[in-house]
Structures are given as C-alpha cells and as structure tokens.
C-alpha cells in the first residue's frame, strides 16, 4: 500500500495473507528458540560433563555464542511476526468500517464513485412546486471537519439546510469511507516504518551493540502493537486471574506476548515461573542493550548489576546449586531484580527474602544478596531437596547518603516499606497461585530494613499471602508490638539478632533525636540498616557517633524493649522464637566497618549456625538451636 491507497484497494485487501506471513516468521522464531534450547540444555551440558581441557573450553565458548545468536534470531523474528499480526489486526478494523459504509450505500441505492464521493437520488419534496428535491453528490470530510461541498442541488443554501433527506445519509457514508481509507494509510505508514527498523547487521556476531539495536526494535514494535496485544494483559487483575488468562491463551499468543512484552510478562505475578524466567532472560538482554547506550551514573550502575546477573545465569551449573530462575528484572526506580534458586512452582518449600536499606540493582546486589538466596537454597536442600529460595528486590528501598535520611527519616522509611509491602504481598500471592503442591510451605524473610518491609506486609489486611513462617534478621523492628500481630502465629515468627549488630539495638526515634548527635546522629544510625559496610566510606565518623550513641540510648531507655520501629523482635516482650546466631565482630574492630555482624546471618562460612537455622526454617523443620531473648 502507498499514500494513494484507494477505497477499492482497502476493500480488496486479504489481510489473511499478512497473518500467513506472520506465521512463517513465527515458525522461524520458534525453531530458533528450540535450537537455542538444544544448544544450552543438551549440547553444552553434555560437553561440560564429558569433556575437559582447552579444546572443550573453546567449544563451550562457541556454543555459548551460538546460544546468543539463536536467542537474538528468535527475538527479532518474533518481533516481525507480531508486527505483521498487528498490521493485519488494524487493517481488518479499517476494512470492516469501509465495508459497512459500502453495504449501507448499496442498500440505499447510492453510488460510490472511484474517488470516494457518493451520489444520492432525488428525495423529499419541494413544497412550492410539489416535486421531489433533486439528488446530488457529496465528498467525505475528515473527522472533526465540516461537511464537504454538495453538488447537483438547485439551491445555494448551506449543505446542512438542504431538505433532501438523502444528502445527510450520503454525507455520512462518504465521511466513513474517507476516514477508513485515511486510517488505513496512517496504519500503513506506521507499520512500514517499524518493519524497516527490523534489520540485523551483516555477520554472525551478536554483541552488545546488536542487543542495543534489538532494544530499539522492541520499543518500536511495542509502539504499534498496543491495541493488538497490550490492552489484553490483565494487569489490574489478581495473580490467580492472570494465571488463568495465561493458561487460556493459544501457544502463538503466548509467543507473541513473550516476544513483544517480555518486560511485562516477566514481571507479572501469577505467571508461571518458567515463563517468567524465559521472558526475563530476553528482557535482560534488551535492558543491557538499552543501558549500554546511556552514560548516566544510574544507567552504568544498573548495567554492572545486570551484567553480573547475566554472567551467573550463563555460568556452568555448580554441583549442588539449584537451577537459577529470573522471576523479575527492570530498570525502573532503583532497579528491580527477583532471583530464585530452585523452581518456586514445583518446590514444596519456598522462601522469599527482602533485602534492606541501600539495596539497589547494582553489582553489590548481584554479588551479595543473590548469594544469600543461593546459600539459603543450598542449605535448605540438605534437609529437603524440594526447596527454592528467592531474593526479592521488587521495591525501592531507601538509599544513601545518610544525610538525606536525616531530613525526615521516619516518614521516608514508613513510605518505602509500605509501598514495598504492597508489592511483596502481590508477589507472594503469585507464588501461592502458581505453586503446584497441595500444601506448600512458604517462608517470608526480611533482613534489616527489609524486615520492617516484611513486618508491614504481614500487618496488611489478610497478612502475607500463603506465608507459614516469618524470619526477621538484623531487624530494627517491624512496626508491630508483638509477634502475634504478624498473622502467622507467634510460634511461627523467628528472629536472628547478633549481639554485636548495632542495627538490632537502635534507639527509638525520640531517643535518637535527644542524643548528643541529634538528628544527624539518628540519620547516621539509620544509614547502617542493611549495609554490607562498603557504602559507609567517608561517613564512618558520623556513623560511629550515631551507632554508638544509639546503643547508649537503648541501654539507658526506660522501655528497653523499644527500638527504632517498635518492639525489638529479639526481646521477650515481642514473643518470637529467637534462634542462635554468632555474636559477630564488634563494630570497627579489625577494620571491618561499623556493622560487620549485620551481614553474616546467611553466610555459612562466617555464621554457620545462623545459616543452618535459616535453612531449617525454610525446609519446615523445628529442630533449631535457640538463644535467650533480650
């Protein structure tokens, strides 16, 4: 079609031919995906298990490159398929509107001319002469403009005042014909431009630049496919309803959604884990390509995190490590990443860990927080191999520098945790909806500020969906007075609190503001939540005053059970089960920073007893080693 598309051409368009072409591209996409699966799951694994040496390593490198080539081919061909199907969808609507106008003209015995004008017969009555009013011809007017000129009428009066009733009917038909043709011309223009962008550079090398181009291609296709696809995604429905929607789609429809909206499908709670993993692995490459072309500090920070996750996903599976599933990824806000070790849909035991303040999609998260989930999965599998462990960065945790936290720390902390609580409960509802076991064992885990987020989630109406147990690690409080307020029964709330972890002994907000360091001291204490220690750097001096001052405030308080966010979860007044953890290093001793004991709870090398207790809880066991309450 061209800019001179006629109504006859639109009438005769066989958009089924476009759908056939789309099916052909879809077949290529599916074959590329199948070939990729064969390379990664059969050839690579077989070679890894059976061959050693430099030749084997060289072959593996080439197989991994082939895997990337097939992945790119599948993505691009899938985009072409959806573009053609979207074009057919939009043209069919324009064609239907045109045919409706032509059918009405035929029923009225009006004549539609090649130029789109419509002639109508005499009608009505000339009251003075007692004869029918003459017929005429009218041309269409674009939407939003007055009627076009009317020909063949004896009077020079404005068209709207002509008494021949056939005129208004003819004008409506002419308008509908013109607007259907104009709509089709615009559709043709938009889709022609989009298809022209779907080109690959010559050669067999699929590198970062190639994925940058692919990200641009995907954005272009999304720009023309919303009516055809996106409007059908039930984003405002419950996870269970989304799962039912996905199950009801044809295989072709699923493939199209995965090709064009991997970012939406991969992050949609209620969609099966394997599907989310497939979508997010593709979206991960598109995000890397997108951020490669940006020079901002945020883009480069997130890019480092994405590349680290990508490297882990592509690594040879280690002995004893459950398979890795990417359940969420995105660059919005401070970044999103949800990683599971083990399939949460098929595992009897599933845990979801929420990290704390300062956490964002960066290399530190990909290194430290992802490892915590891996350690938990490996530990739990020793007691029950049907176990999966997730790290959930599905919200914006408060960020450093600490001076910003001091402005209004309490309000900001509350806001971020409450927003995170809503998102976490949505995710957990999805986990419950997709798990295939009759009675799965679900554990919610929060570390540091993440424990406050989990606590807020537990206190929302209905509690954390599906949760059987809650684990609070290095917690500054949950906002609850008692473990019984968290919705799982106080016997199912577990606490790990190292004696040398100052975050677990922070003063209340009122006490903090009364300390010698004042509000700045309180802000610096807040800055220690959830940190591994590295981000403190130049804030060390301020942190010393805040942390040590906080401990002093706590020890002199008349309400020893109260800390920053309510009752201390490790205190007897809270009523949780406190399991044994190592006391941990003291702040700044040995050059380890202000909060070294705050970061060891999951680590089987640095605190094997704590890591083992966490693993037992996740696996549904109750033979923990217990520690006295404060």
Coordinates of C-alpha atoms in Angstrom, one line a residue:
X1 CA 0.0 0.0 0.0
X2 CA 1.0 3.6 -0.5
X3 CA -0.1 7.1 0.4
X4 CA -2.5 7.0 -2.6
X5 CA -4.4 3.9 -1.2
X6 CA -7.9 3.9 -2.6
X7 CA -11.0 2.5 -1.1
X8 CA -11.1 -0.2 -3.7
X9 CA -7.7 -1.4 -2.6
X10 CA -8.6 -1.4 1.0
X11 CA -11.8 -3.3 0.3
X12 CA -9.9 -6.0 -1.5
X13 CA -7.0 -6.4 1.0
X14 CA -6.6 -10.0 2.0
X15 CA -5.2 -9.5 5.5
X16 CA -5.2 -13.2 6.0
X17 CA -2.1 -13.2 3.7
X18 CA -0.4 -11.0 6.3
X19 CA -1.3 -13.5 9.0
X20 CA 0.2 -16.3 6.9
X21 CA 3.4 -14.3 6.6
X22 CA 3.4 -13.7 10.3
X23 CA 3.0 -17.4 10.9
X24 CA 6.1 -18.0 8.8
X25 CA 8.2 -15.7 10.8
X26 CA 6.8 -17.2 13.9
X27 CA 7.9 -20.6 12.8
X28 CA 11.4 -19.3 12.3
X29 CA 11.3 -17.8 15.8
X30 CA 10.1 -21.0 17.4
X31 CA 12.8 -23.1 15.6
X32 CA 15.5 -20.7 16.7
X33 CA 14.2 -20.9 20.3
X34 CA 14.2 -24.7 20.1
X35 CA 17.7 -24.7 18.7
X36 CA 18.8 -22.4 21.4
X37 CA 17.3 -24.8 24.0
X38 CA 19.1 -27.7 22.4
X39 CA 22.4 -25.9 22.5
X40 CA 22.1 -24.7 26.1
X41 CA 20.4 -27.7 27.7
X42 CA 21.8 -30.6 25.7
X43 CA 25.0 -29.9 23.9
X44 CA 26.5 -27.6 26.4
X45 CA 25.6 -29.7 29.4
X46 CA 26.8 -32.9 27.7
X47 CA 30.1 -31.3 26.8
X48 CA 30.6 -29.9 30.3
X49 CA 30.1 -33.3 31.8
X50 CA 32.1 -35.4 29.4
X51 CA 35.0 -33.2 28.2
X52 CA 37.8 -31.3 29.8
X53 CA 40.7 -29.2 28.6
X54 CA 41.3 -26.2 26.4
X55 CA 39.6 -27.7 23.4
X56 CA 36.4 -28.3 25.4
X57 CA 36.5 -24.8 26.8
X58 CA 36.9 -23.3 23.4
X59 CA 34.0 -25.4 22.1
X60 CA 31.9 -24.2 25.1
X61 CA 32.7 -20.6 24.2
X62 CA 31.5 -21.1 20.7
X63 CA 28.3 -22.9 21.9
X64 CA 27.5 -20.0 24.2
X65 CA 27.9 -17.6 21.3
X66 CA 25.7 -19.8 19.2
X67 CA 23.2 -19.7 22.0
X68 CA 23.2 -15.9 21.9
X69 CA 22.8 -15.9 18.1
X70 CA 19.7 -18.2 18.3
X71 CA 18.3 -16.0 21.2
X72 CA 18.7 -12.9 19.0
X73 CA 17.2 -14.6 16.0
X74 CA 14.2 -15.8 18.0
X75 CA 13.6 -12.3 19.4
X76 CA 13.8 -10.5 16.1
X77 CA 11.7 -12.9 14.1
X78 CA 9.2 -12.9 16.9
X79 CA 9.0 -9.1 16.7
X80 CA 8.4 -9.3 12.9
X81 CA 5.6 -11.9 13.5
X82 CA 3.9 -9.6 16.0
X83 CA 4.3 -6.5 13.7
X84 CA 2.6 -8.3 10.8
X85 CA -0.2 -9.7 13.0
X86 CA -0.7 -6.2 14.5
X87 CA -0.9 -4.8 10.9
X88 CA -3.5 -7.3 9.9
X89 CA -5.5 -6.6 13.1
X90 CA -5.6 -2.8 12.4
X91 CA -6.3 -3.2 8.7
X92 CA -9.1 -5.6 9.4
X93 CA -10.8 -2.9 11.5
X94 CA -10.4 -0.3 8.8
X95 CA -11.6 -2.7 6.2
X96 CA -14.7 -3.6 8.3
X97 CA -15.6 0.0 8.7
X98 CA -15.2 0.6 5.0
X99 CA -17.3 -2.4 4.1
X100 CA -20.0 -1.3 6.5
X101 CA -20.3 2.1 4.7
X102 CA -20.3 0.4 1.2
X103 CA -23.0 -2.0 2.3
X104 CA -25.2 0.8 3.5
X105 CA -24.7 2.7 0.3
X106 CA -25.8 -0.4 -1.7
X107 CA -28.9 -0.8 0.4
X108 CA -29.9 2.8 -0.2
X109 CA -29.1 2.5 -3.9
X110 CA -26.5 5.2 -3.6
X111 CA -23.5 5.2 -6.0
X112 CA -19.9 5.2 -4.6
X113 CA -17.5 6.7 -7.2
X114 CA -13.8 5.8 -7.6
X115 CA -12.8 9.0 -5.9
X116 CA -14.9 8.1 -2.8
X117 CA -17.7 10.6 -3.5
X118 CA -21.3 9.4 -3.1
X119 CA -24.2 10.2 -5.3
X120 CA -27.7 10.1 -4.0
X121 CA -31.2 10.2 -5.7
X122 CA -33.9 12.8 -5.5
X123 CA -35.9 12.8 -2.4
X124 CA -38.1 14.8 -0.1
X125 CA -40.5 17.4 -1.6
X126 CA -40.3 20.9 -2.9
X127 CA -43.3 22.4 -1.1
X128 CA -43.7 25.2 -3.6
X129 CA -43.5 23.1 -6.7
X130 CA -44.8 19.8 -5.3
X131 CA -41.9 17.9 -6.9
X132 CA -39.1 15.8 -5.4
X133 CA -35.9 17.7 -4.5
X134 CA -33.0 16.9 -6.8
X135 CA -30.3 14.4 -6.0
X136 CA -26.6 15.2 -5.9
X137 CA -23.2 14.1 -4.9
X138 CA -21.0 14.7 -1.8
X139 CA -17.4 14.1 -0.8
X140 CA -16.2 12.9 2.5
X141 CA -14.7 15.1 5.2
X142 CA -12.0 14.0 7.6
X143 CA -13.0 13.5 11.2
X144 CA -13.6 16.8 13.0
X145 CA -14.1 19.0 9.9
X146 CA -17.4 20.4 8.4
X147 CA -19.1 18.6 5.6
X148 CA -17.6 18.9 2.1
X149 CA -19.3 20.6 -0.8
X150 CA -22.6 19.3 -2.2
X151 CA -23.1 19.1 -5.9
X152 CA -26.2 18.8 -8.1
X153 CA -28.6 20.9 -5.8
X154 CA -30.6 23.8 -7.2
X155 CA -30.3 25.9 -4.1
X156 CA -27.1 27.8 -2.9
X157 CA -28.2 27.3 0.7
X158 CA -25.6 25.6 3.1
X159 CA -25.5 21.8 2.9
X160 CA -26.9 21.3 6.4
X161 CA -30.1 23.1 5.5
X162 CA -30.9 21.2 2.3
X163 CA -34.1 19.4 2.8
X164 CA -33.3 16.3 0.7
X165 CA -33.0 13.6 3.4
X166 CA -30.7 11.5 1.2
X167 CA -28.0 14.1 1.5
X168 CA -27.2 13.6 5.1
X169 CA -27.1 9.8 4.6
X170 CA -24.8 10.2 1.7
X171 CA -22.5 12.6 3.6
X172 CA -22.2 10.1 6.5
X173 CA -21.3 7.3 4.1
X174 CA -18.7 9.4 2.3
X175 CA -17.2 10.5 5.6
X176 CA -16.9 6.9 6.8
X177 CA -15.3 5.9 3.5
X178 CA -12.7 8.7 3.6
X179 CA -11.9 8.2 7.3
X180 CA -11.5 4.4 6.8
X181 CA -9.1 5.0 4.0
X182 CA -7.1 7.7 5.9
X183 CA -6.9 5.4 8.9
X184 CA -5.5 2.6 6.7
X185 CA -3.0 4.9 5.1
X186 CA -1.7 6.0 8.5
X187 CA -1.6 2.4 9.7
X188 CA 0.5 1.5 6.6
X189 CA 2.9 4.4 7.2
X190 CA 3.5 3.5 10.9
X191 CA 4.0 -0.2 10.2
X192 CA 6.2 0.4 7.2
X193 CA 8.5 2.5 9.3
X194 CA 8.5 -0.1 12.1
X195 CA 9.2 -3.0 9.7
X196 CA 12.0 -1.0 8.1
X197 CA 13.8 -0.9 11.5
X198 CA 13.8 -4.6 12.0
X199 CA 17.0 -5.3 10.3
X200 CA 20.1 -7.1 11.5
X201 CA 23.7 -6.1 10.7
X202 CA 25.6 -8.5 8.4
X203 CA 27.6 -11.3 10.0
X204 CA 27.1 -13.8 12.8
X205 CA 28.3 -11.8 15.7
X206 CA 25.6 -11.0 18.3
X207 CA 27.2 -8.5 20.7
X208 CA 26.1 -5.7 23.0
X209 CA 25.6 -3.3 20.1
X210 CA 23.3 -5.9 18.5
X211 CA 21.2 -6.1 21.6
X212 CA 21.1 -2.3 21.8
X213 CA 19.5 -2.3 18.3
X214 CA 17.2 -5.1 19.4
X215 CA 16.0 -3.0 22.4
X216 CA 15.2 -0.2 19.9
X217 CA 13.4 -2.6 17.7
X218 CA 11.3 -4.0 20.6
X219 CA 10.3 -0.4 21.6
X220 CA 9.3 0.3 18.0
X221 CA 7.1 -2.8 17.8
X222 CA 5.5 -2.0 21.2
X223 CA 4.6 1.4 19.8
X224 CA 2.4 -0.1 17.2
X225 CA 1.2 -3.3 18.9
X226 CA -0.6 -1.9 22.0
X227 CA -4.1 -2.2 20.5
X228 CA -3.4 -5.7 19.3
X229 CA -1.7 -7.1 22.4
X230 CA -1.0 -4.9 25.4
X231 CA -4.6 -3.9 26.1
X232 CA -5.4 -7.6 26.6
X233 CA -2.9 -8.1 29.5
X234 CA -4.9 -8.2 32.8
X235 CA -2.5 -6.1 34.8
X236 CA -5.3 -4.9 37.1
X237 CA -6.4 -8.4 38.0
X238 CA -5.4 -10.8 40.8
X239 CA -2.4 -13.1 40.3
X240 CA -4.8 -16.1 40.1
X241 CA -6.8 -14.4 37.4
X242 CA -3.6 -13.6 35.5
X243 CA -2.6 -17.2 35.7
X244 CA -5.9 -18.3 34.3
X245 CA -5.6 -15.7 31.5
X246 CA -2.2 -17.0 30.5
X247 CA -3.4 -20.6 30.6
X248 CA -6.3 -19.7 28.3
X249 CA -4.0 -18.2 25.5
X250 CA -3.0 -20.2 22.4
X251 CA 0.7 -21.0 22.1
X252 CA 1.0 -18.5 19.3
X253 CA -0.5 -15.7 21.5
X254 CA 1.9 -16.6 24.3
X255 CA 4.9 -16.5 21.9
X256 CA 3.8 -13.0 20.7
X257 CA 3.5 -11.7 24.2
X258 CA 6.9 -13.1 25.1
X259 CA 8.5 -11.5 22.0
X260 CA 7.0 -8.0 22.4
X261 CA 6.3 -7.6 26.1
X262 CA 8.9 -9.7 27.9
X263 CA 9.2 -6.8 30.4
X264 CA 5.5 -7.1 31.3
X265 CA 5.0 -10.8 31.2
X266 CA 8.3 -11.5 33.1
X267 CA 7.2 -9.2 36.0
X268 CA 3.6 -10.2 36.1
X269 CA 2.8 -12.0 39.3
X270 CA 0.7 -15.1 38.7
X271 CA 2.5 -16.1 35.5
X272 CA 4.4 -19.5 35.8
X273 CA 8.0 -19.3 36.9
X274 CA 9.4 -20.9 33.8
X275 CA 7.6 -18.5 31.6
X276 CA 8.7 -15.5 33.7
X277 CA 12.3 -16.8 33.5
X278 CA 12.1 -17.1 29.7
X279 CA 10.7 -13.6 29.4
X280 CA 13.1 -12.0 31.8
X281 CA 16.2 -13.6 30.3
X282 CA 15.2 -12.0 27.0
X283 CA 14.3 -8.7 28.7
X284 CA 17.7 -8.8 30.5
X285 CA 19.5 -8.7 27.1
X286 CA 17.2 -5.9 25.9
X287 CA 17.9 -3.9 29.1
X288 CA 21.7 -4.4 28.8
X289 CA 21.5 -3.2 25.2
X290 CA 19.3 -0.2 26.3
X291 CA 21.6 0.9 29.2
X292 CA 24.8 0.4 27.2
X293 CA 23.9 3.5 25.2
X294 CA 23.4 5.7 28.3
X295 CA 26.1 7.4 30.2
X296 CA 24.4 8.4 33.4
X297 CA 25.7 7.1 36.7
X298 CA 22.4 5.3 37.4
X299 CA 22.5 3.5 34.0
X300 CA 26.1 2.4 34.4
X301 CA 25.4 1.2 38.0
X302 CA 22.4 -0.8 36.9
X303 CA 24.3 -2.1 33.9
X304 CA 27.0 -3.5 36.1
X305 CA 24.4 -5.4 38.2
X306 CA 22.6 -6.7 35.1
X307 CA 25.8 -8.0 33.6
X308 CA 26.7 -9.7 36.8
X309 CA 23.3 -11.4 36.9
X310 CA 23.6 -12.4 33.2
X311 CA 27.0 -13.9 33.9
X312 CA 25.6 -16.0 36.7
X313 CA 22.7 -17.2 34.6
X314 CA 25.1 -18.3 31.9
X315 CA 27.6 -20.0 34.2
X316 CA 28.0 -23.7 34.2
X317 CA 25.8 -25.2 36.9
X318 CA 27.8 -25.9 40.1
X319 CA 27.4 -29.1 41.9
X320 CA 24.6 -28.9 44.5
X321 CA 23.4 -25.5 43.4
X322 CA 19.7 -25.5 42.4
X323 CA 18.9 -24.1 38.9
X324 CA 18.5 -20.3 38.7
X325 CA 15.3 -18.6 37.7
X326 CA 15.0 -14.9 36.9
X327 CA 11.5 -14.0 38.1
X328 CA 11.8 -10.3 37.7
X329 CA 14.1 -7.6 36.2
X330 CA 13.7 -3.9 35.4
X331 CA 15.4 -0.6 35.4
X332 CA 12.6 1.5 37.0
X333 CA 13.4 3.4 40.2
X334 CA 16.5 2.0 41.8
X335 CA 16.1 -1.2 39.7
X336 CA 14.2 -4.4 40.1
X337 CA 15.6 -8.0 40.3
X338 CA 13.9 -11.2 41.6
X339 CA 16.1 -14.3 41.5
X340 CA 15.2 -17.8 42.6
X341 CA 17.4 -20.8 43.2
X342 CA 15.1 -23.7 42.5
X343 CA 11.7 -23.6 40.8
X344 CA 9.2 -22.0 43.2
X345 CA 6.3 -23.6 41.3
X346 CA 7.4 -27.2 41.8
X347 CA 9.2 -26.9 45.2
X348 CA 7.4 -27.8 48.4
X349 CA 9.4 -25.2 50.4
X350 CA 9.7 -21.7 49.1
X351 CA 11.3 -18.7 50.8
X352 CA 11.4 -15.1 49.6
X353 CA 14.0 -12.8 51.2
X354 CA 13.6 -9.0 51.2
X355 CA 16.9 -7.0 51.5
X356 CA 17.4 -3.8 53.3
X357 CA 18.3 -0.1 53.1
X358 CA 20.8 0.9 50.4
X359 CA 19.9 -2.1 48.3
X360 CA 19.6 -1.3 44.6
X361 CA 20.1 -3.1 41.3
X362 CA 23.9 -2.9 41.2
X363 CA 26.9 -5.2 41.3
X364 CA 26.8 -5.4 45.1
X365 CA 23.3 -6.7 45.0
X366 CA 24.1 -9.2 42.3
X367 CA 27.1 -10.4 44.3
X368 CA 25.9 -10.3 47.9
X369 CA 22.2 -10.5 48.0
X370 CA 21.9 -13.1 45.2
X371 CA 24.5 -15.2 47.1
X372 CA 22.3 -15.1 50.2
X373 CA 19.4 -16.7 48.3
X374 CA 21.8 -19.3 46.8
X375 CA 23.2 -20.1 50.3
X376 CA 19.7 -20.5 51.7
X377 CA 18.6 -22.8 48.8
X378 CA 21.7 -25.0 49.2
X379 CA 21.2 -25.2 53.0
X380 CA 17.5 -26.0 52.8
X381 CA 18.1 -28.6 50.2
X382 CA 20.2 -30.6 52.6
X383 CA 17.1 -31.1 54.7
X384 CA 14.5 -31.2 51.9
X385 CA 15.7 -31.2 48.3
X386 CA 12.3 -29.8 47.2
X387 CA 13.3 -26.2 48.2
X388 CA 13.6 -22.9 46.4
X389 CA 15.0 -19.7 47.8
X390 CA 14.3 -16.2 46.3
X391 CA 15.8 -12.8 46.8
X392 CA 13.1 -10.2 46.1
X393 CA 14.2 -6.7 45.1
X394 CA 10.7 -5.6 43.9
X395 CA 10.6 -2.2 45.6
X396 CA 12.7 0.9 46.1
X397 CA 14.5 0.6 49.4
X398 CA 15.7 3.9 51.0
X399 CA 19.1 4.9 49.7
X400 CA 22.2 6.6 50.9
X401 CA 23.8 9.1 51.6
X402 CA 22.8 9.2 55.2
X403 CA 22.4 13.0 55.3
X404 CA 19.3 12.6 53.1
X405 CA 17.8 10.2 55.5
X406 CA 18.2 12.6 58.4
X407 CA 15.8 15.1 56.8
X408 CA 12.7 13.1 57.7
X409 CA 13.9 9.5 58.2
X410 CA 10.8 8.2 60.0
X411 CA 8.3 9.3 57.3
X412 CA 10.5 8.3 54.4
X413 CA 11.2 4.8 55.9
X414 CA 7.5 4.3 56.5
X415 CA 6.6 5.3 53.0
X416 CA 9.1 3.0 51.3
X417 CA 8.3 0.0 53.5
X418 CA 4.5 0.4 53.0
X419 CA 4.9 0.6 49.2
X420 CA 7.2 -2.4 49.3
X421 CA 4.7 -4.3 51.5
X422 CA 2.0 -4.0 48.9
X423 CA 4.3 -5.2 46.1
X424 CA 5.7 -8.0 48.2
X425 CA 2.2 -9.3 49.0
X426 CA 1.3 -9.2 45.4
X427 CA 4.4 -11.3 44.6
X428 CA 3.7 -13.7 47.3
X429 CA 0.1 -14.1 46.1
X430 CA 1.6 -15.0 42.8
X431 CA 3.9 -17.6 44.4
X432 CA 0.8 -19.2 46.1
X433 CA -1.2 -19.1 42.8
X434 CA 1.5 -20.9 40.7
X435 CA 2.8 -23.4 43.2
X436 CA 1.8 -26.9 42.2
X437 CA 1.9 -28.5 45.6
X438 CA -1.3 -29.1 47.6
X439 CA 0.1 -27.5 50.7
X440 CA 3.4 -25.7 50.1
X441 CA 5.5 -24.3 52.9
X442 CA 6.1 -20.6 52.4
X443 CA 8.6 -18.5 54.4
X444 CA 8.9 -14.8 54.3
X445 CA 12.4 -13.5 55.2
X446 CA 13.4 -9.9 55.9
X447 CA 16.9 -8.6 56.6
X448 CA 17.5 -5.2 58.2
X449 CA 15.1 -2.6 56.7
X450 CA 13.7 -5.5 54.7
X451 CA 12.4 -7.0 58.0
X452 CA 10.4 -3.8 58.5
X453 CA 9.0 -4.1 55.0
X454 CA 8.1 -7.8 55.7
X455 CA 6.6 -6.7 59.0
X456 CA 4.4 -4.1 57.2
X457 CA 3.4 -6.7 54.7
X458 CA 2.4 -9.1 57.5
X459 CA 0.2 -6.4 59.1
X460 CA -1.8 -5.6 55.9
X461 CA -5.3 -7.0 55.6
X462 CA -5.0 -10.7 55.2
X463 CA -1.3 -10.9 56.0
X464 CA 1.3 -12.2 53.6
X465 CA -0.5 -14.5 51.2
X466 CA 0.4 -18.1 51.7
X467 CA 3.1 -17.4 54.4
X468 CA 3.5 -20.1 57.0
X469 CA 6.6 -18.7 58.7
X470 CA 8.3 -15.3 59.0
X471 CA 12.1 -14.8 59.7
X472 CA 13.4 -11.4 60.8
X473 CA 17.2 -10.9 60.6
X474 CA 19.2 -8.0 62.0
X475 CA 15.9 -6.2 62.5
X476 CA 15.3 -2.6 63.6
X477 CA 11.7 -3.5 64.3
X478 CA 8.6 -4.4 62.3
X479 CA 6.2 -1.7 63.4
X480 CA 4.3 -4.4 65.4
X481 CA 4.1 -4.7 69.2
X482 CA 4.1 -8.4 69.2
X483 CA 4.8 -11.4 67.0
X484 CA 1.2 -12.3 67.2
X485 CA 0.4 -9.2 65.1
X486 CA 2.2 -10.7 62.1
X487 CA -0.6 -13.1 61.0
X488 CA 1.2 -16.5 61.2
X489 CA 1.0 -17.1 65.0
X490 CA 3.8 -16.0 67.2
X491 CA 5.2 -19.6 67.2
X492 CA 5.9 -19.2 63.5
X493 CA 7.9 -15.9 63.8
X494 CA 11.7 -16.4 64.1
X495 CA 14.3 -13.9 64.9
X496 CA 18.1 -13.8 64.4
X497 CA 19.9 -10.9 66.2
X498 CA 23.6 -10.8 66.7
X499 CA 24.8 -9.3 70.0
X500 CA 27.3 -7.1 68.1
X501 CA 24.8 -5.9 65.5
X502 CA 24.0 -2.3 66.4
X503 CA 21.1 -2.2 64.0
X504 CA 19.1 -4.6 66.3
X505 CA 19.6 -2.2 69.2
X506 CA 18.9 1.1 67.6
X507 CA 17.2 3.7 69.9
X508 CA 13.7 4.9 69.3
X509 CA 13.2 7.9 67.1
X510 CA 12.6 10.1 70.1
X511 CA 15.7 8.9 71.9
X512 CA 17.7 9.3 68.8
X513 CA 16.8 12.9 68.4
X514 CA 17.7 13.5 72.0
X515 CA 21.2 12.1 71.7
X516 CA 24.2 14.4 71.6
X517 CA 24.5 13.8 67.8
X518 CA 20.9 15.0 67.4
X519 CA 19.0 14.3 64.2
X520 CA 22.2 13.8 62.3
X521 CA 23.2 11.0 64.7
X522 CA 19.8 9.3 64.2
X523 CA 20.2 9.6 60.4
X524 CA 23.7 8.1 60.5
X525 CA 22.3 5.2 62.6
X526 CA 19.6 4.8 60.0
X527 CA 22.2 4.7 57.4
X528 CA 23.6 1.5 58.8
X529 CA 20.5 -0.5 58.0
X530 CA 21.0 -3.3 55.5
X531 CA 24.6 -2.3 54.6
X532 CA 27.4 -4.7 54.0
X533 CA 29.7 -2.0 55.2
X534 CA 31.2 -0.7 51.9
X535 CA 28.9 2.2 51.3
X536 CA 29.9 3.9 54.6
X537 CA 33.3 5.0 53.4
X538 CA 33.6 8.7 54.2
X539 CA 30.6 8.5 56.5
X540 CA 32.5 6.4 59.0
X541 CA 33.0 9.3 61.5
X542 CA 29.3 10.2 61.5
X543 CA 28.3 6.6 61.8
X544 CA 30.5 6.0 64.9
X545 CA 28.7 8.7 66.8
X546 CA 25.3 7.5 65.6
X547 CA 25.7 3.8 66.1
X548 CA 27.5 4.1 69.5
X549 CA 25.2 6.8 70.6
X550 CA 22.2 4.7 69.6
X551 CA 23.4 1.8 71.8
X552 CA 23.9 4.2 74.7
X553 CA 20.4 5.5 74.2
X554 CA 19.0 2.0 74.1
X555 CA 20.7 0.8 77.2
X556 CA 19.5 3.8 79.2
X557 CA 16.0 3.7 78.0
X558 CA 13.1 3.1 80.4
X559 CA 11.5 0.9 77.7
X560 CA 14.2 -1.5 76.9
X561 CA 12.1 -3.5 74.5
X562 CA 11.5 -0.5 72.2
X563 CA 13.8 0.3 69.3
X564 CA 13.5 2.3 66.1
X565 CA 10.5 0.6 64.6
X566 CA 8.6 -0.5 67.7
X567 CA 9.2 -3.6 69.8
X568 CA 12.6 -5.3 69.5
X569 CA 11.8 -8.6 67.7
X570 CA 14.6 -10.3 69.8
X571 CA 13.1 -9.1 73.1
X572 CA 11.0 -11.3 75.3
X573 CA 8.1 -8.8 75.0
X574 CA 7.8 -9.4 71.3
X575 CA 7.3 -13.2 71.8
X576 CA 9.1 -14.6 68.7
X577 CA 11.4 -17.6 68.7
X578 CA 15.0 -16.3 68.8
X579 CA 17.3 -18.8 67.2
X580 CA 21.0 -18.8 67.9
X581 CA 23.4 -16.8 65.8
X582 CA 27.1 -15.9 66.3
X583 CA 27.7 -12.7 68.2
X584 CA 29.7 -11.4 65.2
X585 CA 32.6 -9.0 65.1
X586 CA 32.3 -5.8 67.1
X587 CA 31.9 -2.5 65.1
X588 CA 35.2 -1.2 63.6
X589 CA 37.3 -3.9 65.3
X590 CA 39.7 -5.3 62.8
X591 CA 38.9 -2.7 60.2
X592 CA 35.6 -4.3 59.2
X593 CA 33.5 -1.2 59.4
X594 CA 30.6 -0.1 61.6
X595 CA 28.3 -3.1 61.2
X596 CA 30.2 -6.3 60.3
X597 CA 27.9 -8.5 62.4
X598 CA 24.9 -7.2 60.5
X599 CA 25.9 -9.0 57.3
X600 CA 26.7 -12.5 58.3
X601 CA 23.3 -14.1 59.1
X602 CA 23.0 -16.0 55.7
X603 CA 26.7 -16.8 55.4
X604 CA 27.6 -20.5 56.1
X605 CA 31.3 -19.6 56.3
X606 CA 31.0 -16.7 58.7
X607 CA 28.0 -17.8 60.7
X608 CA 27.2 -21.4 60.0
X609 CA 24.8 -21.8 62.9
X610 CA 22.6 -18.9 61.8
X611 CA 22.7 -20.1 58.2
X612 CA 21.8 -23.6 59.3
X613 CA 18.9 -22.4 61.4
X614 CA 17.5 -20.3 58.5
X615 CA 17.8 -23.4 56.2
X616 CA 15.9 -25.5 58.7
X617 CA 13.1 -23.0 59.0
X618 CA 12.8 -22.8 55.2
X619 CA 12.7 -26.6 55.0
X620 CA 9.9 -26.7 57.5
X621 CA 11.9 -28.2 60.4
X622 CA 11.7 -27.1 64.0
X623 CA 14.9 -28.5 65.5
X624 CA 16.6 -25.1 65.7
X625 CA 19.3 -24.1 68.2
X626 CA 17.7 -21.5 70.4
X627 CA 19.0 -18.3 72.0
X628 CA 17.7 -16.5 75.0
X629 CA 15.6 -13.4 74.5
X630 CA 16.9 -10.0 75.4

